[in-house]
XYZ file of C-alpha atoms in Angstrom:
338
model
C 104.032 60.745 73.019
C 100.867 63.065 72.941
C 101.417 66.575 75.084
C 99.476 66.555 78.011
C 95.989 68.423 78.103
C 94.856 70.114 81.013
C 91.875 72.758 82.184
C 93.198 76.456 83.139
C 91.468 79.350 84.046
C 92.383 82.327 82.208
C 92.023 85.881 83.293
C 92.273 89.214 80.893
C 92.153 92.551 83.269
C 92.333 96.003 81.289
C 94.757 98.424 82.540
C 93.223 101.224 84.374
C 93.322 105.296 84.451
C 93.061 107.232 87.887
C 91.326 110.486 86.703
C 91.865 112.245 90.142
C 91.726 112.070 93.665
C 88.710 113.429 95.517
C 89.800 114.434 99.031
C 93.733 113.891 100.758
C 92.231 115.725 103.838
C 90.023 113.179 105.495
C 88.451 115.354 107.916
C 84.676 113.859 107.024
C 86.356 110.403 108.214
C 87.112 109.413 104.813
C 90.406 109.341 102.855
C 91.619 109.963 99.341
C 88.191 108.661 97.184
C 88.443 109.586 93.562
C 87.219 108.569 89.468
C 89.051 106.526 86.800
C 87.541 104.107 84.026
C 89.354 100.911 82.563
C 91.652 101.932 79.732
C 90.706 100.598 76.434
C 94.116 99.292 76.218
C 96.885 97.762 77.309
C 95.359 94.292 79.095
C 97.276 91.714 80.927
C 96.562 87.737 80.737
C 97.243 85.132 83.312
C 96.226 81.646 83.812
C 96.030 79.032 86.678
C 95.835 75.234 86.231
C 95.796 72.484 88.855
C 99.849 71.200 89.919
C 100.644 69.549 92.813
C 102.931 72.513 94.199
C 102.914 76.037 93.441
C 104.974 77.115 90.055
C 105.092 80.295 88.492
C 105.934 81.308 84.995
C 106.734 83.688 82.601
C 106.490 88.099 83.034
C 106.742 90.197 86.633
C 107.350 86.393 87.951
C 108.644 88.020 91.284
C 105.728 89.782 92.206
C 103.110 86.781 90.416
C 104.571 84.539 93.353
C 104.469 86.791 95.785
C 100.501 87.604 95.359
C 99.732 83.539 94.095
C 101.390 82.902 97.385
C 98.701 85.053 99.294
C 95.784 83.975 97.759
C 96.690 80.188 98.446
C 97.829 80.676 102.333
C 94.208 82.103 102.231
C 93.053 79.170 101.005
C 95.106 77.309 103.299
C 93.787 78.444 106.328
C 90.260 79.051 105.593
C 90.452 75.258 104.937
C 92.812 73.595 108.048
C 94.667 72.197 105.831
C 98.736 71.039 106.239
C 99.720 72.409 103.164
C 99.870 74.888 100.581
C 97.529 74.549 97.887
C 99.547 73.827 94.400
C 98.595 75.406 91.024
C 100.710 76.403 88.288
C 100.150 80.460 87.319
C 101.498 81.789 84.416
C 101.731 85.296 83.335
C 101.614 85.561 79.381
C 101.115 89.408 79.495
C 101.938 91.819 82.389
C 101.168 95.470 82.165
C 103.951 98.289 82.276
C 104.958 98.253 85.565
C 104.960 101.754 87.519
C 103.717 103.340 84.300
C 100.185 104.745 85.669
C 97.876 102.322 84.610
C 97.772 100.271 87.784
C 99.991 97.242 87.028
C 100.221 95.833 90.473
C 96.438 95.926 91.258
C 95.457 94.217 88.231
C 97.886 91.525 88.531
C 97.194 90.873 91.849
C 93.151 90.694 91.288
C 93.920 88.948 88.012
C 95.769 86.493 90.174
C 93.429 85.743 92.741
C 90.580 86.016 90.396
C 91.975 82.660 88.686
C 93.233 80.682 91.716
C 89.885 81.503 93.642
C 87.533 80.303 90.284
C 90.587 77.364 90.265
C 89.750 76.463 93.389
C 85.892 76.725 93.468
C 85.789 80.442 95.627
C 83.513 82.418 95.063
C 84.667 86.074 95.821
C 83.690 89.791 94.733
C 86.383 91.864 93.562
C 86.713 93.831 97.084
C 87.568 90.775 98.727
C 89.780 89.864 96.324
C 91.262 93.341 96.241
C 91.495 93.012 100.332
C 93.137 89.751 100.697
C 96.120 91.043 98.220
C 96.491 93.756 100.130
C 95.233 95.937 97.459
C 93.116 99.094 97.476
C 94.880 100.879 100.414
C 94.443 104.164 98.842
C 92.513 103.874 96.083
C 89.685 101.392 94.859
C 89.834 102.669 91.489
C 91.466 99.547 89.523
C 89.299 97.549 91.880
C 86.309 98.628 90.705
C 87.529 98.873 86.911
C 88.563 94.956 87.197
C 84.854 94.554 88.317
C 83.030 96.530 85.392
C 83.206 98.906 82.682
C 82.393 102.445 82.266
C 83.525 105.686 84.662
C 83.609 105.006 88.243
C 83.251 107.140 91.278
C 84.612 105.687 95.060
C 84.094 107.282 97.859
C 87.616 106.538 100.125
C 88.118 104.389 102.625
C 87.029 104.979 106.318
C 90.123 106.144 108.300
C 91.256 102.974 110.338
C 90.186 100.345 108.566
C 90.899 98.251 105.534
C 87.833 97.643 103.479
C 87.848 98.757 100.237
C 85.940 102.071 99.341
C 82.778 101.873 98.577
C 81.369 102.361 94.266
C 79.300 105.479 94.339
C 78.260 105.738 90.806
C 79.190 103.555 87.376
C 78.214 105.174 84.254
C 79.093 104.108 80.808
C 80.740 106.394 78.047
C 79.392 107.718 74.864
C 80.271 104.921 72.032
C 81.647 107.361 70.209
C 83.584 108.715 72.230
C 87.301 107.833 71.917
C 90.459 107.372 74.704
C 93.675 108.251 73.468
C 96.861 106.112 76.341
C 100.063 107.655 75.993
C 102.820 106.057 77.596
C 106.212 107.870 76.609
C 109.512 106.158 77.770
C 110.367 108.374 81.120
C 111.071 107.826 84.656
C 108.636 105.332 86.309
C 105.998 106.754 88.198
C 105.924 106.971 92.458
C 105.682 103.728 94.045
C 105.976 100.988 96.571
C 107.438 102.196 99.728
C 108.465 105.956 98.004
C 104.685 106.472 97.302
C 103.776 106.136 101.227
C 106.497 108.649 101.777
C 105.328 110.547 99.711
C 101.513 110.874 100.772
C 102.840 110.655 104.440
C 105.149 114.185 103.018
C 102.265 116.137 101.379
C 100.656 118.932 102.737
C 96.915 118.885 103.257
C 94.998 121.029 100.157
C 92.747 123.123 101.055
C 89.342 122.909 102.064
C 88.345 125.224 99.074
C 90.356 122.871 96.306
C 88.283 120.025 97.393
C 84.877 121.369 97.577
C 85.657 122.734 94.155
C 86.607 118.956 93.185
C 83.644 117.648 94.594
C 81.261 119.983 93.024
C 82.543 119.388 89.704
C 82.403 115.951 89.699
C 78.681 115.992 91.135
C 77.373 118.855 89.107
C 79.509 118.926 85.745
C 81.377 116.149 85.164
C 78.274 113.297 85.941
C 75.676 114.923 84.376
C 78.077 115.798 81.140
C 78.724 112.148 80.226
C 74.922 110.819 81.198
C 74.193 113.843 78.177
C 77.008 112.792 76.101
C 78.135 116.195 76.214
C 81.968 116.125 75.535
C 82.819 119.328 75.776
C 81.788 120.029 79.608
C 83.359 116.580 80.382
C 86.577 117.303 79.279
C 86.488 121.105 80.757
C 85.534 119.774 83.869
C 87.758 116.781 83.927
C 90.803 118.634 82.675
C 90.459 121.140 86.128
C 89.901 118.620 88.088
C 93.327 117.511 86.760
C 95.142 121.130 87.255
C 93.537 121.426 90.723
C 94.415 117.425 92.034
C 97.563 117.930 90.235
C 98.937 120.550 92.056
C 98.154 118.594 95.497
C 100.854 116.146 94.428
C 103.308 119.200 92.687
C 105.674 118.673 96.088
C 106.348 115.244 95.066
C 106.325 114.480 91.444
C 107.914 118.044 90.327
C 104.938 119.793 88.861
C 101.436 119.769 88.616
C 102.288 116.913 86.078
C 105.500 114.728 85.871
C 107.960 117.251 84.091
C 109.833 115.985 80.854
C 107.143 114.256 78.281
C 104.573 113.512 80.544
C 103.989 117.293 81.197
C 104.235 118.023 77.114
C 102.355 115.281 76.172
C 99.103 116.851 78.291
C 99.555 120.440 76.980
C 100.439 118.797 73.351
C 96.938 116.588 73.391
C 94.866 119.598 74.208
C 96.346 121.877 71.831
C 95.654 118.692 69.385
C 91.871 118.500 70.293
C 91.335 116.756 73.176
C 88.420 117.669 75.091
C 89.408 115.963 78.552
C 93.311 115.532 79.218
C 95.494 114.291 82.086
C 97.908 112.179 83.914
C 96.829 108.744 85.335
C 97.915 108.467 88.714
C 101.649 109.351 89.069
C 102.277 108.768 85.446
C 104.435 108.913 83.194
C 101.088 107.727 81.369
C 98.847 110.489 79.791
C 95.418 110.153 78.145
C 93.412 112.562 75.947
C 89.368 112.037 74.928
C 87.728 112.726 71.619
C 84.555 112.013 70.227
C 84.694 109.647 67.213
C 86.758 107.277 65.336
C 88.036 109.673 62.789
C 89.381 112.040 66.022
C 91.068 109.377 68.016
C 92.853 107.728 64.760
C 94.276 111.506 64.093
C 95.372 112.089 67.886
C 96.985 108.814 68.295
C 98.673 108.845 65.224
C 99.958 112.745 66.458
C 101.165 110.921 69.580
C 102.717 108.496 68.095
C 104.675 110.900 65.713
C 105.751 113.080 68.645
C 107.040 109.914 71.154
C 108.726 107.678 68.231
C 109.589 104.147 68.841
C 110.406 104.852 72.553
C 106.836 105.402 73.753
C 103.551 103.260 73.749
C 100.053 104.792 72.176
C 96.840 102.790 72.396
C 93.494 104.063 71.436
C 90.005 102.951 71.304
C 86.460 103.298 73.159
C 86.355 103.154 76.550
C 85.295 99.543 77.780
C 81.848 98.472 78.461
C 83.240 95.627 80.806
C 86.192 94.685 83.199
C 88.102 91.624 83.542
C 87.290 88.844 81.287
C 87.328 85.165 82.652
C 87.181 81.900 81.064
C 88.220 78.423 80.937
C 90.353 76.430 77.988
C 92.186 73.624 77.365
C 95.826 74.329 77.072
C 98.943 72.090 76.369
C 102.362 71.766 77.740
C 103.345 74.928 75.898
C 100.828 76.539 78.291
C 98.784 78.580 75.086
C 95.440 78.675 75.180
C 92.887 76.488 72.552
C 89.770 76.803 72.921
C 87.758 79.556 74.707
C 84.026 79.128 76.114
């Protein structure tokens, strides 16, 4: 008996990094806002084929259903119909969950990104991002799933629940290199202990983010459309110190203490030009320029964490999630790609 062949669309979403937060205050009507760019690794891979029910297979299967299920009850009433939609997802790669580099977001968009093309939907990555229930705080790994390059977002309007707007999208240097450093520690803040904790944190002030705005406008912008690594990573490494110590109360330190915190200091002493934490960690990134100085760096990380941590390095992508359709068997891998 031949194995059955059947059409799936497949959906690769890079991991992202939160470089900082622009504003916790939200007295100009606007909350939280901040910069990131997709990492150049980890990625995750799903896939959604036509079934007559909904099934869901292989990693973070739990939380998978949970946003397939959203995305199809969408579906379900936008069209009147009876019942749910069916489609079979399956999750080949998952990110590391609570790690920093946005796991949840990109599952959920990768997610709804395949059961929407699956379905013949055409939706932006906002909407997407909205109907998961996504980009409450930050847009940040909505906007990376939608392109490459360093983006800017400018918060969400207090009260409501569309996603915050893209301000700028600029793309990096070729040469310049990312160095992900994700050392086995206690999982970052999240879920219901992350709203606690913004709900616990004390305004900054007004002085800490004008200072953040300013040098995002007038050193950090201009510094990558001139290529000029050294100002980028001076003025992305303070806006690091200063964001950091907004969120001190609740993670411990101006970064996660233990080898999140070392990692940072260790990076810069190692040559990094821009260094930080992404999001509530435990991951930690470091910039270089060139091939040569992101080989040496990485292969420093990956001497100092051993076999307990994870180091990727490479350029920082020109794109963001990847989508395409192939012909896969029972064994649900993938054979051809268009």
């Amino acid at each position: 008996m031949s194995a059955r062949v059947e059409e799936a669309v497949f959906v690769e979403a890079p991991a992202r990094l939160h470089f900082g937060v622009l504003d916790l205050r939200g007295t100009m009507g606007r909350w939280f806002g901040g910069i990131g760019a997709a990492a150049p690794a980890p990625t995750l891979l799903v896939s959604a084929s036509h079934a007559d029910e909904l099934r869901v297979e292989g990693e973070e299967c739990a939380r998978a259903t949970e946003f397939a299920r959203r995305l199809l009850l969408h579906l379900q009433e936008a069209r009147g119909a009876a019942t749910l939609p069916g489609a079979r997802v399956r999750v080949h790669r998952a990110l590391l969950a609570h790690s920093g580099l946005g796991s949840g977001t990109q599952l959920a968009l990768a997610i709804a990104r395949a059961l929407a093309d699956l379905h013949g939907v055409d939706a932006d990555a906002p909407t997407l991002a909205r109907l998961m229930g996504r980009a409450r705080r930050s847009a940040i790994g909505t906007w990376t799933f939608a392109g490459g390059g360093l983006v800017v977002e400018g918060g969400r309007r207090v009260g409501q629940d569309e996603s915050a707007p893209l301000l700028a999208r600029l793309p990096f240097p070729p040469s310049w290199r990312c160095v992900v450093a994700v050392p086995h520690a206690r999982a970052g803040v999240s879920g219901p202990a992350e709203t606690r904790a913004f709900a616990e944190l004390a305004p900054p002030p007004e002085g800490d983010v004008e200072r953040v705005a300013y040098l995002v406008l007038m050193a950090l912008l201009p510094a990558l459309v001139e290529a000029d690594i050294e100002s980028f990573g001076a003025a992305l490494t303070e806006i690091q110190e200063m964001t950091g110590r907004w969120f001190a109360s609740a993670q411990g330190g101006t970064f996660a203490p233990g080898p999140t915190e070392t990692l940072v200091r260790r990076m810069a002493q190692w040559g990094a030009r821009g260094v930080g934490q992404s999001s509530w960690g435990p991951a930690v990134y470091g910039i270089v320029d060139g091939e040569e100085a992101g080989a040496s760096l990485a292969a420093q990380v990956r001497e100092m964490l051993g076999p307990g941590g994870h180091v990727y390095e490479g350029p920082f992508r020109s794109d963001g999630a990847r989508v395409w359709r192939a012909q896969i068997t029972e064994d649900r891998r993938p054979k051809t790609e268009d």
